[in-house]
PDB file of C-alpha atoms and ligand atoms in Angstrom:
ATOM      1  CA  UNK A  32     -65.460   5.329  -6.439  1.00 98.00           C
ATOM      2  CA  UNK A  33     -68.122   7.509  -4.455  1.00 98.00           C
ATOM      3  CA  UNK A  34     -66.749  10.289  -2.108  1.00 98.00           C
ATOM      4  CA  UNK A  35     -67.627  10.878   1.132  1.00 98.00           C
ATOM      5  CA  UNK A  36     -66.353  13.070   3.884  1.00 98.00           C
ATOM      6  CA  UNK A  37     -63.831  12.045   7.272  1.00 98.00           C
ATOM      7  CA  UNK A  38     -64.668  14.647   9.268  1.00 98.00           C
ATOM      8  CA  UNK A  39     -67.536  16.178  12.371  1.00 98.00           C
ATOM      9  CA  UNK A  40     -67.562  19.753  11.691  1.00 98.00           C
ATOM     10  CA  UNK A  41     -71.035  20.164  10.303  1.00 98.00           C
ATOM     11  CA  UNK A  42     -70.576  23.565   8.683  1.00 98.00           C
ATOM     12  CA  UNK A  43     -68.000  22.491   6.699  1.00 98.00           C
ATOM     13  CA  UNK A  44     -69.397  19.804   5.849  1.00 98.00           C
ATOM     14  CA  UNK A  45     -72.077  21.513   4.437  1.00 98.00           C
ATOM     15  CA  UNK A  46     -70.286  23.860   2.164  1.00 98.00           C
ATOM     16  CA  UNK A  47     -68.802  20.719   0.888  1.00 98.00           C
ATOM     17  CA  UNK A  48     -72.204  18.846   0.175  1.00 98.00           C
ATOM     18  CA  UNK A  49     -73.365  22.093  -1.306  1.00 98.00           C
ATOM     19  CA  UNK A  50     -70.914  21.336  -3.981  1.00 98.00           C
ATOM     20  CA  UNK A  51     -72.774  18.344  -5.296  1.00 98.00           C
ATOM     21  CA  UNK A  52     -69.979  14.965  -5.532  1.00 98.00           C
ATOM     22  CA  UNK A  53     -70.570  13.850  -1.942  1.00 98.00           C
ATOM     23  CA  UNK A  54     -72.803  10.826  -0.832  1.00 97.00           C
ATOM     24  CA  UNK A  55     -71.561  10.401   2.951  1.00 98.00           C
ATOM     25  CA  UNK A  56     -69.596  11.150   6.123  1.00 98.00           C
ATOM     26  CA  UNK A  57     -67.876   8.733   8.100  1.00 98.00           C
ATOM     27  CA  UNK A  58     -67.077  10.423  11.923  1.00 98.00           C
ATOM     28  CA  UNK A  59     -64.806   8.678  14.325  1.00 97.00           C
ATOM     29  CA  UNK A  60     -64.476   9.368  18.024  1.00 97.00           C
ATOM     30  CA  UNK A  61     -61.452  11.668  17.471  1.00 97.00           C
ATOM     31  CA  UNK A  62     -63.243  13.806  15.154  1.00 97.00           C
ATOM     32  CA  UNK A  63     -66.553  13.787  17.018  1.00 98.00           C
ATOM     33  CA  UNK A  64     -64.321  14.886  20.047  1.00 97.00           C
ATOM     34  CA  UNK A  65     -62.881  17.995  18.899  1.00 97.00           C
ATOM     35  CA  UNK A  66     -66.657  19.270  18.006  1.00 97.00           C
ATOM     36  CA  UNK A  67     -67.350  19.569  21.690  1.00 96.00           C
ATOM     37  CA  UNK A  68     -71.031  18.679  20.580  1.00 97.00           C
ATOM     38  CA  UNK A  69     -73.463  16.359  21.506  1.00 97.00           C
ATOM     39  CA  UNK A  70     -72.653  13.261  18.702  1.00 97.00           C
ATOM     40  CA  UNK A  71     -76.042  12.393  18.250  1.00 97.00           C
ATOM     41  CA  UNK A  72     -76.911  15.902  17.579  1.00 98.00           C
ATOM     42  CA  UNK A  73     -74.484  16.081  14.673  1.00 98.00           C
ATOM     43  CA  UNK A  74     -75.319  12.223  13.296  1.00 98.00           C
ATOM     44  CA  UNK A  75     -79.172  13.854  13.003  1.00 98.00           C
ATOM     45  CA  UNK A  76     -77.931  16.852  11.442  1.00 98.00           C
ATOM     46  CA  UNK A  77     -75.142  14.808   8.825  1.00 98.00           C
ATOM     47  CA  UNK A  78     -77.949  12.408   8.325  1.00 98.00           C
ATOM     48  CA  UNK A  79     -80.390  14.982   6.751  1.00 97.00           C
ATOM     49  CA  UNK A  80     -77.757  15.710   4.219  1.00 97.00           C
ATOM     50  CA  UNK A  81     -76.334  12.744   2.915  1.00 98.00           C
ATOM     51  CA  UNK A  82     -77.576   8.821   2.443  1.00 98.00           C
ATOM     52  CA  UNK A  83     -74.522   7.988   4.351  1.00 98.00           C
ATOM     53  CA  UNK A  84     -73.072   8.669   8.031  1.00 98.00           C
ATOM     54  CA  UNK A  85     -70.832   6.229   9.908  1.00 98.00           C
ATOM     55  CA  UNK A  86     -71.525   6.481  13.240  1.00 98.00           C
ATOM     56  CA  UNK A  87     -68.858   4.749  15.430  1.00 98.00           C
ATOM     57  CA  UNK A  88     -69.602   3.359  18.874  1.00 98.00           C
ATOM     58  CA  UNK A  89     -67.313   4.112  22.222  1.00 98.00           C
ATOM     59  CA  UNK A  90     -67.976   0.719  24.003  1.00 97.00           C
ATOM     60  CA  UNK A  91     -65.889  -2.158  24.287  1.00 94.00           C
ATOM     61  CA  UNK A  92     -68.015  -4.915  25.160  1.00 97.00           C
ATOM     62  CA  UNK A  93     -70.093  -6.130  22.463  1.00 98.00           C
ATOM     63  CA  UNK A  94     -73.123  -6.300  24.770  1.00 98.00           C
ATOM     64  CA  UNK A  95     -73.061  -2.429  25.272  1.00 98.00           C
ATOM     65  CA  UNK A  96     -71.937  -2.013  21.306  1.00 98.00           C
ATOM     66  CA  UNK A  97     -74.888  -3.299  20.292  1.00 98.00           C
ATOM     67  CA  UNK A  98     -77.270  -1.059  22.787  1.00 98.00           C
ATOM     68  CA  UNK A  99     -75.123   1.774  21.501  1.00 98.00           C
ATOM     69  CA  UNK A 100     -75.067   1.002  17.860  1.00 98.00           C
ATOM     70  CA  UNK A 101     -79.017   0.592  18.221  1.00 98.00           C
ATOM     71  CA  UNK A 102     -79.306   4.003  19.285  1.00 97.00           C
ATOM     72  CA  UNK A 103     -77.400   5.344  17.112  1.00 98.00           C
ATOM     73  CA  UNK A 104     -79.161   3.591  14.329  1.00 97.00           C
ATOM     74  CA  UNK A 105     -82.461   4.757  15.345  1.00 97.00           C
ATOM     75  CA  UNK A 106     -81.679   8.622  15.039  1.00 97.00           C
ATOM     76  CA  UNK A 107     -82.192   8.208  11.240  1.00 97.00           C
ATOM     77  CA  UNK A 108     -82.191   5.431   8.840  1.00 97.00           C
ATOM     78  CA  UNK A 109     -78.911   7.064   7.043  1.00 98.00           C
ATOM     79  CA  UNK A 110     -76.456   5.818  10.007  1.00 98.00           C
ATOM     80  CA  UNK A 111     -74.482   3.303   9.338  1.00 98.00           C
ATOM     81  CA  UNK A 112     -72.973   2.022  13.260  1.00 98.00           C
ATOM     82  CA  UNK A 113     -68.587   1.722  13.021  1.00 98.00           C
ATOM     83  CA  UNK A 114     -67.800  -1.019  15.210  1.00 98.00           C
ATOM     84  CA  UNK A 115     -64.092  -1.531  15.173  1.00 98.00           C
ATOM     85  CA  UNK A 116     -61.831  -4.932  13.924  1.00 98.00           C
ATOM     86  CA  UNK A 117     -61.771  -6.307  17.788  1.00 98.00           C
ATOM     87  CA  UNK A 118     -63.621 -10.122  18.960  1.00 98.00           C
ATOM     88  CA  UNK A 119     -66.062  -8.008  20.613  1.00 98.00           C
ATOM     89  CA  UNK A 120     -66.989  -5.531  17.245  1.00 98.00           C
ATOM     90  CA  UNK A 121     -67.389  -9.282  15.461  1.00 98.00           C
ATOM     91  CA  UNK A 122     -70.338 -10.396  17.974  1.00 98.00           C
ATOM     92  CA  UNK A 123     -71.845  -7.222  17.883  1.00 98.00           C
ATOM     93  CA  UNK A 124     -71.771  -7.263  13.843  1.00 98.00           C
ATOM     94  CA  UNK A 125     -73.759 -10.509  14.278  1.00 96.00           C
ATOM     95  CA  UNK A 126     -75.949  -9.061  16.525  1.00 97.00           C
ATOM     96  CA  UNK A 127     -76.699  -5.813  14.878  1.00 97.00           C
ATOM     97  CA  UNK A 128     -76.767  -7.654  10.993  1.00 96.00           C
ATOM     98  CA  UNK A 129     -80.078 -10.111  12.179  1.00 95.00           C
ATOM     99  CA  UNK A 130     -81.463  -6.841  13.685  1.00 96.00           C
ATOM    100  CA  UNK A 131     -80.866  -5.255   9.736  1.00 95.00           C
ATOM    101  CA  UNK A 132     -78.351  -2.724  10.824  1.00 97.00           C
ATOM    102  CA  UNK A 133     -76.053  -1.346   8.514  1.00 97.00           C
ATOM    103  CA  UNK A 134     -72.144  -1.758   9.785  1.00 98.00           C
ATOM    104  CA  UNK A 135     -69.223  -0.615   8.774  1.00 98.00           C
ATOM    105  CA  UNK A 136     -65.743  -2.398  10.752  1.00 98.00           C
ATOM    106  CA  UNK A 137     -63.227  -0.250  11.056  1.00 98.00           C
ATOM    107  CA  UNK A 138     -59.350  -0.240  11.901  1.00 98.00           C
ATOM    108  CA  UNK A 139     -58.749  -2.802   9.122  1.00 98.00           C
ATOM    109  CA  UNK A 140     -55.000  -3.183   8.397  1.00 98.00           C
ATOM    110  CA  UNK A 141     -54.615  -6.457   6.998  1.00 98.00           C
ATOM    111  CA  UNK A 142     -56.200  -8.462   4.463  1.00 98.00           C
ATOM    112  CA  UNK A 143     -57.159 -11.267   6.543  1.00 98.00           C
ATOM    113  CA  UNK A 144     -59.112  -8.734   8.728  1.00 98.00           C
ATOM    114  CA  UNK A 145     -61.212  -7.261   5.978  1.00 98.00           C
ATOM    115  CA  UNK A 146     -62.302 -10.809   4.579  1.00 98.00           C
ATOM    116  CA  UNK A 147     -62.747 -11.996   8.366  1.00 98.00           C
ATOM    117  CA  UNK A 148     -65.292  -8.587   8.574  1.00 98.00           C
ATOM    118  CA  UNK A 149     -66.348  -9.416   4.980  1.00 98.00           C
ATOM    119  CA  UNK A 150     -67.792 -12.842   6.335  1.00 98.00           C
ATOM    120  CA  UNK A 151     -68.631 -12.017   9.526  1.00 97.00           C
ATOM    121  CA  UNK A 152     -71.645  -9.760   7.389  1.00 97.00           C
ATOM    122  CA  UNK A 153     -70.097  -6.029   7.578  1.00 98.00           C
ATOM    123  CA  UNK A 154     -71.669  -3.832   5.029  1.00 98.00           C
ATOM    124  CA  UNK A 155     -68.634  -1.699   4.134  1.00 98.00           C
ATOM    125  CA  UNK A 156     -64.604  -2.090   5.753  1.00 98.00           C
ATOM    126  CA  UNK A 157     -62.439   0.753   6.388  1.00 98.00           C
ATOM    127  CA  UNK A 158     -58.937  -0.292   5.675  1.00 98.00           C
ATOM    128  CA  UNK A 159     -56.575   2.946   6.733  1.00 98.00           C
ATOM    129  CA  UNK A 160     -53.762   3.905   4.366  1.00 98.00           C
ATOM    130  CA  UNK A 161     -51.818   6.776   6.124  1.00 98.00           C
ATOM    131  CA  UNK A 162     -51.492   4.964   9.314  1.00 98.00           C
ATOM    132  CA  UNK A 163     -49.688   1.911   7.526  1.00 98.00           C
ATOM    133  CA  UNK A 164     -47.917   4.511   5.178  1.00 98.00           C
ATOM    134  CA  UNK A 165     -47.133   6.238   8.956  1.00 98.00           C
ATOM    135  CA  UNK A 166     -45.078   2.994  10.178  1.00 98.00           C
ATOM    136  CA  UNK A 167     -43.201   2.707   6.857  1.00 98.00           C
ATOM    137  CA  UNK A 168     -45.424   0.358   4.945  1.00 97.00           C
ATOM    138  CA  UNK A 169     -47.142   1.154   1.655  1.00 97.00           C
ATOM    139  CA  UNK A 170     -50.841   1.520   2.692  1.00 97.00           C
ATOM    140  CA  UNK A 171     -52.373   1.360  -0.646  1.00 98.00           C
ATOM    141  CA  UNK A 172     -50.979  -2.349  -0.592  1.00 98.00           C
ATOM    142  CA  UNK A 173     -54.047  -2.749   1.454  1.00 98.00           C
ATOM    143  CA  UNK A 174     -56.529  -1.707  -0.995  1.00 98.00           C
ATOM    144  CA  UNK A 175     -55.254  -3.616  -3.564  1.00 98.00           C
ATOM    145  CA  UNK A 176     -55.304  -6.519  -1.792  1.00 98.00           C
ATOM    146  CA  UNK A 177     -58.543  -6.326  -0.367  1.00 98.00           C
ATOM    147  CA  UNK A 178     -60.116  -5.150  -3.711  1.00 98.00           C
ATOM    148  CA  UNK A 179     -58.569  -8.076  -5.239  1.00 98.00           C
ATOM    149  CA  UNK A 180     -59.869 -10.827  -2.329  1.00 98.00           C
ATOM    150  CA  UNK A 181     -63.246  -9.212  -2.476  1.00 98.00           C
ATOM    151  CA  UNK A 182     -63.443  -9.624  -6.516  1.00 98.00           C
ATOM    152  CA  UNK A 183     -61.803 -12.595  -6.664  1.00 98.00           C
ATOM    153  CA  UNK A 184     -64.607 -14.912  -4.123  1.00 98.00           C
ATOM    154  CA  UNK A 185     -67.646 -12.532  -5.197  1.00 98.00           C
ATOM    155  CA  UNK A 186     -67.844 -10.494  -1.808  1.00 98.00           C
ATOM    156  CA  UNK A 187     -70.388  -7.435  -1.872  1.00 98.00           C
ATOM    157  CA  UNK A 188     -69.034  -5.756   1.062  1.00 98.00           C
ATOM    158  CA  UNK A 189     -67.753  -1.997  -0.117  1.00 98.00           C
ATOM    159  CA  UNK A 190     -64.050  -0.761   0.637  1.00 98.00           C
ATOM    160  CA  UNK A 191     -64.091   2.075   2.627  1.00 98.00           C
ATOM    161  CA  UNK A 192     -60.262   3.729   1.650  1.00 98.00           C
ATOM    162  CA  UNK A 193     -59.542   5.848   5.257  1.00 98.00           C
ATOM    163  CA  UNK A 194     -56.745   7.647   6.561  1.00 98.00           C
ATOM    164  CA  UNK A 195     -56.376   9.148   3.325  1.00 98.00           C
ATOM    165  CA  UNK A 196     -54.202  12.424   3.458  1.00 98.00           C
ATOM    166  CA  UNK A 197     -53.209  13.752   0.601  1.00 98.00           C
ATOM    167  CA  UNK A 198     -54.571  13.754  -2.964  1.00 98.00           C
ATOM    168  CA  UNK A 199     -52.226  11.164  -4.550  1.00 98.00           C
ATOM    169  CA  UNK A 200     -54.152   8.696  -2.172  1.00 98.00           C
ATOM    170  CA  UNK A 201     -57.688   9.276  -3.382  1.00 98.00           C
ATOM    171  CA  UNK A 202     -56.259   8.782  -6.361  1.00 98.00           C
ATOM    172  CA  UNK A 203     -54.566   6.041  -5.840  1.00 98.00           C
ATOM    173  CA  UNK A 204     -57.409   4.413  -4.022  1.00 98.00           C
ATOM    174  CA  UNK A 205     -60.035   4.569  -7.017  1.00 98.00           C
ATOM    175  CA  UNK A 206     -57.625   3.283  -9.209  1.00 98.00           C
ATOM    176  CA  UNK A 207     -56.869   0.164  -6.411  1.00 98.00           C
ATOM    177  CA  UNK A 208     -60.714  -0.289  -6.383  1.00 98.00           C
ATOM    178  CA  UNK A 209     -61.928   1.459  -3.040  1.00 98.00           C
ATOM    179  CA  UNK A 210     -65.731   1.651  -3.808  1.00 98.00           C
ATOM    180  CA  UNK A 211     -65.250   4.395  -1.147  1.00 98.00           C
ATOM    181  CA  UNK A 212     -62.835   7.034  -0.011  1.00 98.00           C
ATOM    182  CA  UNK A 213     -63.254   8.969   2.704  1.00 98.00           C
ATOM    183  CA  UNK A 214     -61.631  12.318   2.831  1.00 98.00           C
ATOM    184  CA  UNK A 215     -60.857  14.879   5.168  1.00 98.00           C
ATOM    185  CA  UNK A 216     -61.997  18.307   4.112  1.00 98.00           C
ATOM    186  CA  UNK A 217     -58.255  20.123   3.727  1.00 98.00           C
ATOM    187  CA  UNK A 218     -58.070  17.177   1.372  1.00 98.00           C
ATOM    188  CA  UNK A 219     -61.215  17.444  -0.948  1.00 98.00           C
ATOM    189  CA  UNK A 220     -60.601  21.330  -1.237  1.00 98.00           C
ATOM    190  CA  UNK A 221     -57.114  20.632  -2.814  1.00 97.00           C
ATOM    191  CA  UNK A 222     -58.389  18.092  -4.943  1.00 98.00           C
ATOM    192  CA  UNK A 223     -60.795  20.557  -6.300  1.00 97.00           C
ATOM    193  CA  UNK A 224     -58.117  22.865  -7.253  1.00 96.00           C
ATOM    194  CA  UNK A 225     -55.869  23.017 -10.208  1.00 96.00           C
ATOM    195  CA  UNK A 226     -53.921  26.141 -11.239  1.00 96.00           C
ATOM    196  CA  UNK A 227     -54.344  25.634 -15.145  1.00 98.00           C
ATOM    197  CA  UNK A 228     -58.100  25.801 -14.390  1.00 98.00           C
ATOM    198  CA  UNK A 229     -57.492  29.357 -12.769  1.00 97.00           C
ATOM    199  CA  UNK A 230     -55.304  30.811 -15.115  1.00 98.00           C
ATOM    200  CA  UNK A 231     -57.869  29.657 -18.476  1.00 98.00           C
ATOM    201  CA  UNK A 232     -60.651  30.709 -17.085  1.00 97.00           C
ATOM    202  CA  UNK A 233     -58.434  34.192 -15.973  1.00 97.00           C
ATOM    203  CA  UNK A 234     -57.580  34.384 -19.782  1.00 97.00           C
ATOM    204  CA  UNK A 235     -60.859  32.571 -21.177  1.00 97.00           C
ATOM    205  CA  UNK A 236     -62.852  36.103 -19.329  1.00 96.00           C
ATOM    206  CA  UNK A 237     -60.124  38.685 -20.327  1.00 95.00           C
ATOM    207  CA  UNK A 238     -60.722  37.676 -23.882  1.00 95.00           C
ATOM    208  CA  UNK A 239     -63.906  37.574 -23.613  1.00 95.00           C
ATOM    209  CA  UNK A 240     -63.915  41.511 -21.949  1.00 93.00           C
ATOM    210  CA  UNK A 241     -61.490  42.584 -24.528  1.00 92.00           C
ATOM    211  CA  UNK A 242     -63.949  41.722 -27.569  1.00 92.00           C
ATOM    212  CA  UNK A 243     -66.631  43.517 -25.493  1.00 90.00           C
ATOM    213  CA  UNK A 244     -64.755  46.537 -25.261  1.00 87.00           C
ATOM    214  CA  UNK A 245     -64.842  46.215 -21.093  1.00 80.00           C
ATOM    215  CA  UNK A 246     -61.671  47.975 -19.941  1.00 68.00           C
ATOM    216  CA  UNK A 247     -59.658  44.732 -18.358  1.00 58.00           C
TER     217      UNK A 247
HETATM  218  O1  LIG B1411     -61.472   7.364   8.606  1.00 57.95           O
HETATM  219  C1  LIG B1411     -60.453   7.138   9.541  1.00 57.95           C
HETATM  220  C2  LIG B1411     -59.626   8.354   9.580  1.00 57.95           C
HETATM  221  O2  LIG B1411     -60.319   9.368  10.205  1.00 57.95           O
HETATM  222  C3  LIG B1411     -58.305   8.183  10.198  1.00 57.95           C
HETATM  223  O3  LIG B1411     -57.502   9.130   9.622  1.00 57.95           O
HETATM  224  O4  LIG B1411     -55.552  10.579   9.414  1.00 57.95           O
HETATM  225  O5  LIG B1411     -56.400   9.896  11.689  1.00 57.95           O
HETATM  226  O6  LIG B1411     -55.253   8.253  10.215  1.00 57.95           O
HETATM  227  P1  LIG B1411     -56.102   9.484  10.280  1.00 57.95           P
END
């Protein structure tokens, strides 16, 4: 499963990147909101860091989603356009795949929707866990399920795991075979963490002073 980052905030981004493990951002219209920047601005800046960025269009009709995914598109060959799950998102996939745009459909929460996506010619689906886990369903269901569909008829189309908010889903997710999860920040820097690794290397370097003769 590849990781890639949920999230707008360029800076943080970047210390994240820095780190090495990440191969793409997917932004949203929420996220890209609370910047209070210019989105196209930050697509140009994400793109220059990572192979990925999802870059979701605002329109409704697929006539305009198309004219905004090609925009969008142009700013770098990294972007992948988001169209969402809707009639209209499915024309403009059409459009925008015999064009040879990259598209990722997003606010999947069934099965049938991914595989509809899936043949419709989306690159990647975004099925969202926390909102189904938020309405008392178990979202990782979803992955499964997809995984399983896509395996089972030979479907290339990657499974973007969203909505993921704690660490027990990105977890869960690579082991219900998301080729993809997409993580908000708060979440990657507690999955980097774990106290044993603290307190060995604590004792691994006291040890280590001790033998030297450094006063610990
Ligand atoms: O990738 C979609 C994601 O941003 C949605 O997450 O937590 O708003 O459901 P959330």
């Amino acid at each position: 499963m590849r990781i890639f980052i949920d999230s707008a905030d360029v800076d943080e981004i970047k210390r994240i990147v820095e780190l090495g493990f990440v191969s793409g951002v997917t932004t949203n219209p929420t996220l890209i909101s609370k910047t209070g920047r210019e989105p196209k601005e930050i697509y140009y800046e994400l793109a220059q860091m990572v192979e990925h960025v999802s870059a979701e269009v605002v329109s409704e009709d697929a006539e305009s989603m198309v004219k905004e995914a090609l925009e969008y598109s142009s700013i770098h060959p990294n972007i992948v356009v988001k169209l969402p799950m809707t009639n209209d998102g499915l024309k403009a996939l059409k459009i925008l795949k015999d064009k040879g745009v990259r598209v990722n459909v997003t606010l999947i929460f069934s099965p049938s929707q991914a595989l509809i996506a899936a043949r419709a010619g989306a690159d990647f689906v975004s099925p969202f866990i926390g909102r189904i886990d938020d309405i008392g369903y178990y979202g990782m269901d979803l992955i499964k399920q997809v995984s399983q569909i896509f395996t089972l008829h030979d479907i290339s189309t990657q499974i973007i795991a969203a909505s993921i908010r704690h660490p027990v889903h990105f977890v869960e997710a690579a082991l219900s075979g998301a080729h993809i999860a997409t993580v908000p920040p708060a979440v990657i820097w507690k999955l980097l963490k774990h106290p044993l690794t603290d307190i060995g290397l604590e004792k691994f370097l006291s040890d280590w002073k001790k033998s030297m003769g450094v006063n610990v």
